[in-house]
């Protein structure tokens, strides 16, 4: 790849990430710091590849979510609600599965100068308010990653795959079966095939 092409790709990625981040950034100027003040927002969010797992992936489309902000003494209580779709392969039969996961979460974004933050232990982590605004992206991302299924199933009673032919049992007839030969007779079967071949050659 040429240097100029590499730069073009890099800046395109940065622009996409910036546009995505801007979607999640909400100003608190109109909310104010009066305790109990409320504010609601409706957003359209599109999960990115990094929010998926090897087992399941979020659908590449916009999903509506509702955000409620409530002013507290030391910060803002953030509540998000919505439902997002995903796709995966059944953990038993490997057929495609589509489903959805509700997004219902609450957490507090603290002001950096609040005692909760300034007096906390060094290893404690908080969602923080910066420049009188909150960035919902890390909060939503953490919730969505936890919301994906770890063992997706096409149906609760999925029987998986036939251990002989590898086809999904759901696609096979009810009388599907394979003839099983006792391994003790396998050598005899090979001998019988050789005997038949020898007789054919001697005719």
mmCIF file of C-alpha atoms in Angstrom:
data_model
loop_
_atom_site.group_PDB
_atom_site.id
_atom_site.type_symbol
_atom_site.label_atom_id
_atom_site.label_comp_id
_atom_site.label_asym_id
_atom_site.label_seq_id
_atom_site.Cartn_x
_atom_site.Cartn_y
_atom_site.Cartn_z
ATOM 1 C CA UNK A 1 0.000 0.000 0.000
ATOM 2 C CA UNK A 2 1.330 3.429 -0.874
ATOM 3 C CA UNK A 3 1.967 5.917 1.934
ATOM 4 C CA UNK A 4 -0.693 8.315 0.614
ATOM 5 C CA UNK A 5 -3.270 5.510 0.420
ATOM 6 C CA UNK A 6 -2.404 4.490 3.964
ATOM 7 C CA UNK A 7 -2.974 8.028 5.220
ATOM 8 C CA UNK A 8 -6.284 8.223 3.359
ATOM 9 C CA UNK A 9 -7.482 5.002 4.979
ATOM 10 C CA UNK A 10 -6.320 6.175 8.419
ATOM 11 C CA UNK A 11 -8.103 9.518 8.245
ATOM 12 C CA UNK A 12 -11.263 7.885 6.862
ATOM 13 C CA UNK A 13 -11.295 5.581 9.901
ATOM 14 C CA UNK A 14 -10.736 8.528 12.238
ATOM 15 C CA UNK A 15 -13.631 10.414 10.642
ATOM 16 C CA UNK A 16 -15.959 7.423 11.042
ATOM 17 C CA UNK A 17 -14.964 6.986 14.693
ATOM 18 C CA UNK A 18 -15.375 10.715 15.363
ATOM 19 C CA UNK A 19 -18.839 10.728 13.776
ATOM 20 C CA UNK A 20 -19.801 7.727 15.880
ATOM 21 C CA UNK A 21 -18.474 9.324 19.076
ATOM 22 C CA UNK A 22 -20.353 12.547 18.351
ATOM 23 C CA UNK A 23 -23.573 10.509 18.266
ATOM 24 C CA UNK A 24 -23.000 9.430 21.865
ATOM 25 C CA UNK A 25 -21.904 12.788 23.290
ATOM 26 C CA UNK A 26 -24.699 14.629 25.109
ATOM 27 C CA UNK A 27 -24.376 18.192 26.408
ATOM 28 C CA UNK A 28 -25.481 18.877 29.976
ATOM 29 C CA UNK A 29 -25.789 22.642 29.617
ATOM 30 C CA UNK A 30 -29.589 22.609 29.407
ATOM 31 C CA UNK A 31 -29.877 19.982 32.169
ATOM 32 C CA UNK A 32 -28.091 22.097 34.760
ATOM 33 C CA UNK A 33 -26.961 20.895 38.176
ATOM 34 C CA UNK A 34 -30.211 21.315 40.076
ATOM 35 C CA UNK A 35 -30.822 18.008 41.835
ATOM 36 C CA UNK A 36 -33.690 16.069 40.240
ATOM 37 C CA UNK A 37 -33.608 17.852 36.866
ATOM 38 C CA UNK A 38 -34.583 15.489 34.050
ATOM 39 C CA UNK A 39 -33.793 15.344 30.352
ATOM 40 C CA UNK A 40 -34.649 12.765 27.685
ATOM 41 C CA UNK A 41 -32.944 12.015 24.369
ATOM 42 C CA UNK A 42 -33.701 9.714 21.444
ATOM 43 C CA UNK A 43 -30.624 8.427 19.613
ATOM 44 C CA UNK A 44 -29.876 6.189 16.647
ATOM 45 C CA UNK A 45 -26.816 4.053 17.289
ATOM 46 C CA UNK A 46 -24.940 1.567 15.085
ATOM 47 C CA UNK A 47 -22.770 -1.016 16.886
ATOM 48 C CA UNK A 48 -19.257 -1.431 15.524
ATOM 49 C CA UNK A 49 -17.278 -4.631 14.899
ATOM 50 C CA UNK A 50 -15.265 -4.296 18.116
ATOM 51 C CA UNK A 51 -18.490 -4.610 20.118
ATOM 52 C CA UNK A 52 -19.157 -8.091 18.713
ATOM 53 C CA UNK A 53 -17.581 -11.390 19.743
ATOM 54 C CA UNK A 54 -16.350 -14.476 17.922
ATOM 55 C CA UNK A 55 -19.643 -16.173 18.814
ATOM 56 C CA UNK A 56 -22.176 -13.475 17.893
ATOM 57 C CA UNK A 57 -22.170 -10.208 15.930
ATOM 58 C CA UNK A 58 -24.435 -7.169 16.135
ATOM 59 C CA UNK A 59 -26.375 -6.382 12.960
ATOM 60 C CA UNK A 60 -24.816 -3.590 10.914
ATOM 61 C CA UNK A 61 -27.728 -1.164 11.119
ATOM 62 C CA UNK A 62 -29.044 1.736 13.196
ATOM 63 C CA UNK A 63 -31.061 0.996 16.326
ATOM 64 C CA UNK A 64 -33.122 3.515 18.306
ATOM 65 C CA UNK A 65 -32.370 3.924 22.002
ATOM 66 C CA UNK A 66 -33.901 6.188 24.640
ATOM 67 C CA UNK A 67 -31.667 8.013 27.111
ATOM 68 C CA UNK A 68 -32.808 9.673 30.345
ATOM 69 C CA UNK A 69 -30.541 11.991 32.339
ATOM 70 C CA UNK A 70 -31.224 12.926 35.957
ATOM 71 C CA UNK A 71 -29.082 15.418 37.821
ATOM 72 C CA UNK A 72 -27.608 14.244 41.141
ATOM 73 C CA UNK A 73 -25.407 15.863 43.775
ATOM 74 C CA UNK A 74 -22.152 14.386 42.480
ATOM 75 C CA UNK A 75 -23.085 13.689 38.872
ATOM 76 C CA UNK A 76 -25.792 12.512 36.503
ATOM 77 C CA UNK A 77 -27.774 9.283 36.605
ATOM 78 C CA UNK A 78 -27.924 7.885 33.069
ATOM 79 C CA UNK A 79 -30.588 5.376 32.005
ATOM 80 C CA UNK A 80 -30.603 3.808 28.532
ATOM 81 C CA UNK A 81 -33.257 1.571 26.968
ATOM 82 C CA UNK A 82 -33.592 -0.078 23.591
ATOM 83 C CA UNK A 83 -33.317 -3.371 21.734
ATOM 84 C CA UNK A 84 -30.589 -4.405 19.303
ATOM 85 C CA UNK A 85 -30.434 -7.312 16.867
ATOM 86 C CA UNK A 86 -27.612 -9.798 16.389
ATOM 87 C CA UNK A 87 -26.687 -12.787 14.254
ATOM 88 C CA UNK A 88 -24.749 -15.935 15.167
ATOM 89 C CA UNK A 89 -24.327 -19.622 14.408
ATOM 90 C CA UNK A 90 -26.202 -22.150 16.520
ATOM 91 C CA UNK A 91 -23.767 -23.720 18.998
ATOM 92 C CA UNK A 92 -25.232 -27.175 18.302
ATOM 93 C CA UNK A 93 -26.046 -27.369 14.587
ATOM 94 C CA UNK A 94 -24.106 -24.359 13.156
ATOM 95 C CA UNK A 95 -27.214 -22.960 11.423
ATOM 96 C CA UNK A 96 -27.658 -19.168 11.312
ATOM 97 C CA UNK A 97 -29.486 -17.686 14.268
ATOM 98 C CA UNK A 98 -30.929 -14.190 14.544
ATOM 99 C CA UNK A 99 -32.114 -12.650 17.753
ATOM 100 C CA UNK A 100 -32.281 -9.433 19.755
ATOM 101 C CA UNK A 101 -31.067 -8.300 23.148
ATOM 102 C CA UNK A 102 -32.736 -5.619 25.271
ATOM 103 C CA UNK A 103 -30.546 -2.740 26.395
ATOM 104 C CA UNK A 104 -31.691 -1.621 29.835
ATOM 105 C CA UNK A 105 -28.952 -0.133 31.966
ATOM 106 C CA UNK A 106 -28.307 2.558 34.540
ATOM 107 C CA UNK A 107 -25.129 4.109 35.868
ATOM 108 C CA UNK A 108 -23.829 7.360 37.316
ATOM 109 C CA UNK A 109 -21.481 9.708 35.466
ATOM 110 C CA UNK A 110 -19.558 11.672 38.104
ATOM 111 C CA UNK A 111 -18.156 15.184 38.035
ATOM 112 C CA UNK A 112 -14.335 14.926 38.225
ATOM 113 C CA UNK A 113 -14.248 17.125 41.347
ATOM 114 C CA UNK A 114 -16.862 15.138 43.268
ATOM 115 C CA UNK A 115 -15.676 13.508 46.553
ATOM 116 C CA UNK A 116 -16.653 10.086 45.177
ATOM 117 C CA UNK A 117 -13.919 10.459 42.556
ATOM 118 C CA UNK A 118 -11.269 12.467 44.401
ATOM 119 C CA UNK A 119 -11.363 10.196 47.467
ATOM 120 C CA UNK A 120 -11.525 6.922 45.553
ATOM 121 C CA UNK A 121 -8.812 4.290 45.424
ATOM 122 C CA UNK A 122 -6.425 4.480 42.462
ATOM 123 C CA UNK A 123 -7.736 1.295 40.860
ATOM 124 C CA UNK A 124 -11.388 2.386 40.971
ATOM 125 C CA UNK A 125 -12.906 3.398 37.632
ATOM 126 C CA UNK A 126 -15.804 5.745 36.979
ATOM 127 C CA UNK A 127 -17.712 7.154 34.054
ATOM 128 C CA UNK A 128 -16.826 10.855 34.146
ATOM 129 C CA UNK A 129 -18.418 14.080 32.967
ATOM 130 C CA UNK A 130 -16.012 16.084 30.819
ATOM 131 C CA UNK A 131 -16.453 19.571 29.323
ATOM 132 C CA UNK A 132 -19.993 19.683 30.723
ATOM 133 C CA UNK A 133 -21.005 16.701 28.590
ATOM 134 C CA UNK A 134 -21.115 12.922 28.827
ATOM 135 C CA UNK A 135 -19.867 10.380 26.313
ATOM 136 C CA UNK A 136 -22.183 7.367 26.358
ATOM 137 C CA UNK A 137 -20.049 5.263 24.011
ATOM 138 C CA UNK A 138 -17.972 3.331 26.612
ATOM 139 C CA UNK A 139 -21.054 2.828 28.801
ATOM 140 C CA UNK A 140 -23.196 1.476 25.940
ATOM 141 C CA UNK A 141 -20.295 -0.573 24.568
ATOM 142 C CA UNK A 142 -19.728 -2.325 27.911
ATOM 143 C CA UNK A 143 -23.417 -3.171 28.217
ATOM 144 C CA UNK A 144 -23.717 -4.471 24.653
ATOM 145 C CA UNK A 145 -20.682 -6.744 24.852
ATOM 146 C CA UNK A 146 -22.198 -8.371 27.946
ATOM 147 C CA UNK A 147 -25.566 -8.643 26.173
ATOM 148 C CA UNK A 148 -24.478 -10.993 23.386
ATOM 149 C CA UNK A 149 -25.262 -14.716 23.778
ATOM 150 C CA UNK A 150 -22.373 -17.027 24.625
ATOM 151 C CA UNK A 151 -24.123 -20.238 23.473
ATOM 152 C CA UNK A 152 -26.707 -19.221 20.849
ATOM 153 C CA UNK A 153 -29.313 -21.824 19.862
ATOM 154 C CA UNK A 154 -31.634 -21.931 16.843
ATOM 155 C CA UNK A 155 -34.229 -23.476 19.194
ATOM 156 C CA UNK A 156 -34.128 -24.647 22.819
ATOM 157 C CA UNK A 157 -34.606 -28.282 21.716
ATOM 158 C CA UNK A 158 -32.037 -28.254 18.902
ATOM 159 C CA UNK A 159 -30.652 -31.796 18.530
ATOM 160 C CA UNK A 160 -27.459 -30.694 16.805
ATOM 161 C CA UNK A 161 -25.787 -32.653 14.016
ATOM 162 C CA UNK A 162 -25.884 -36.304 13.053
ATOM 163 C CA UNK A 163 -22.550 -37.646 14.267
ATOM 164 C CA UNK A 164 -22.205 -39.821 11.157
ATOM 165 C CA UNK A 165 -23.104 -37.605 8.185
ATOM 166 C CA UNK A 166 -22.834 -34.205 9.893
ATOM 167 C CA UNK A 167 -26.245 -32.943 8.722
ATOM 168 C CA UNK A 168 -28.541 -31.026 11.122
ATOM 169 C CA UNK A 169 -31.104 -33.380 12.636
ATOM 170 C CA UNK A 170 -33.810 -30.775 12.017
ATOM 171 C CA UNK A 171 -33.323 -31.199 8.238
ATOM 172 C CA UNK A 172 -33.253 -35.005 8.259
ATOM 173 C CA UNK A 173 -36.292 -37.341 8.001
ATOM 174 C CA UNK A 174 -37.565 -38.976 11.165
ATOM 175 C CA UNK A 175 -36.387 -42.408 10.024
ATOM 176 C CA UNK A 176 -32.856 -41.185 9.259
ATOM 177 C CA UNK A 177 -30.278 -43.807 10.249
ATOM 178 C CA UNK A 178 -26.933 -45.238 9.206
ATOM 179 C CA UNK A 179 -26.062 -48.899 8.960
ATOM 180 C CA UNK A 180 -23.548 -49.692 11.640
ATOM 181 C CA UNK A 181 -21.093 -52.532 11.077
ATOM 182 C CA UNK A 182 -19.524 -54.210 14.074
ATOM 183 C CA UNK A 183 -15.803 -53.281 13.831
ATOM 184 C CA UNK A 184 -14.966 -56.929 14.592
ATOM 185 C CA UNK A 185 -16.429 -57.827 11.184
ATOM 186 C CA UNK A 186 -14.622 -55.083 9.227
ATOM 187 C CA UNK A 187 -11.582 -57.248 8.412
ATOM 188 C CA UNK A 188 -13.881 -60.042 7.237
ATOM 189 C CA UNK A 189 -15.736 -57.585 4.979
ATOM 190 C CA UNK A 190 -12.460 -56.500 3.370
ATOM 191 C CA UNK A 191 -11.497 -60.156 2.816
ATOM 192 C CA UNK A 192 -14.902 -60.835 1.200
ATOM 193 C CA UNK A 193 -14.425 -57.906 -1.216
ATOM 194 C CA UNK A 194 -10.982 -59.211 -2.229
ATOM 195 C CA UNK A 195 -12.394 -62.716 -2.729
ATOM 196 C CA UNK A 196 -15.151 -61.390 -4.967
ATOM 197 C CA UNK A 197 -12.625 -59.460 -7.049
ATOM 198 C CA UNK A 198 -10.421 -62.543 -7.421
ATOM 199 C CA UNK A 199 -13.343 -64.674 -8.576
ATOM 200 C CA UNK A 200 -14.322 -62.067 -11.164
ATOM 201 C CA UNK A 201 -10.776 -62.058 -12.591
ATOM 202 C CA UNK A 202 -10.667 -65.872 -12.851
ATOM 203 C CA UNK A 203 -13.880 -66.103 -14.850
#
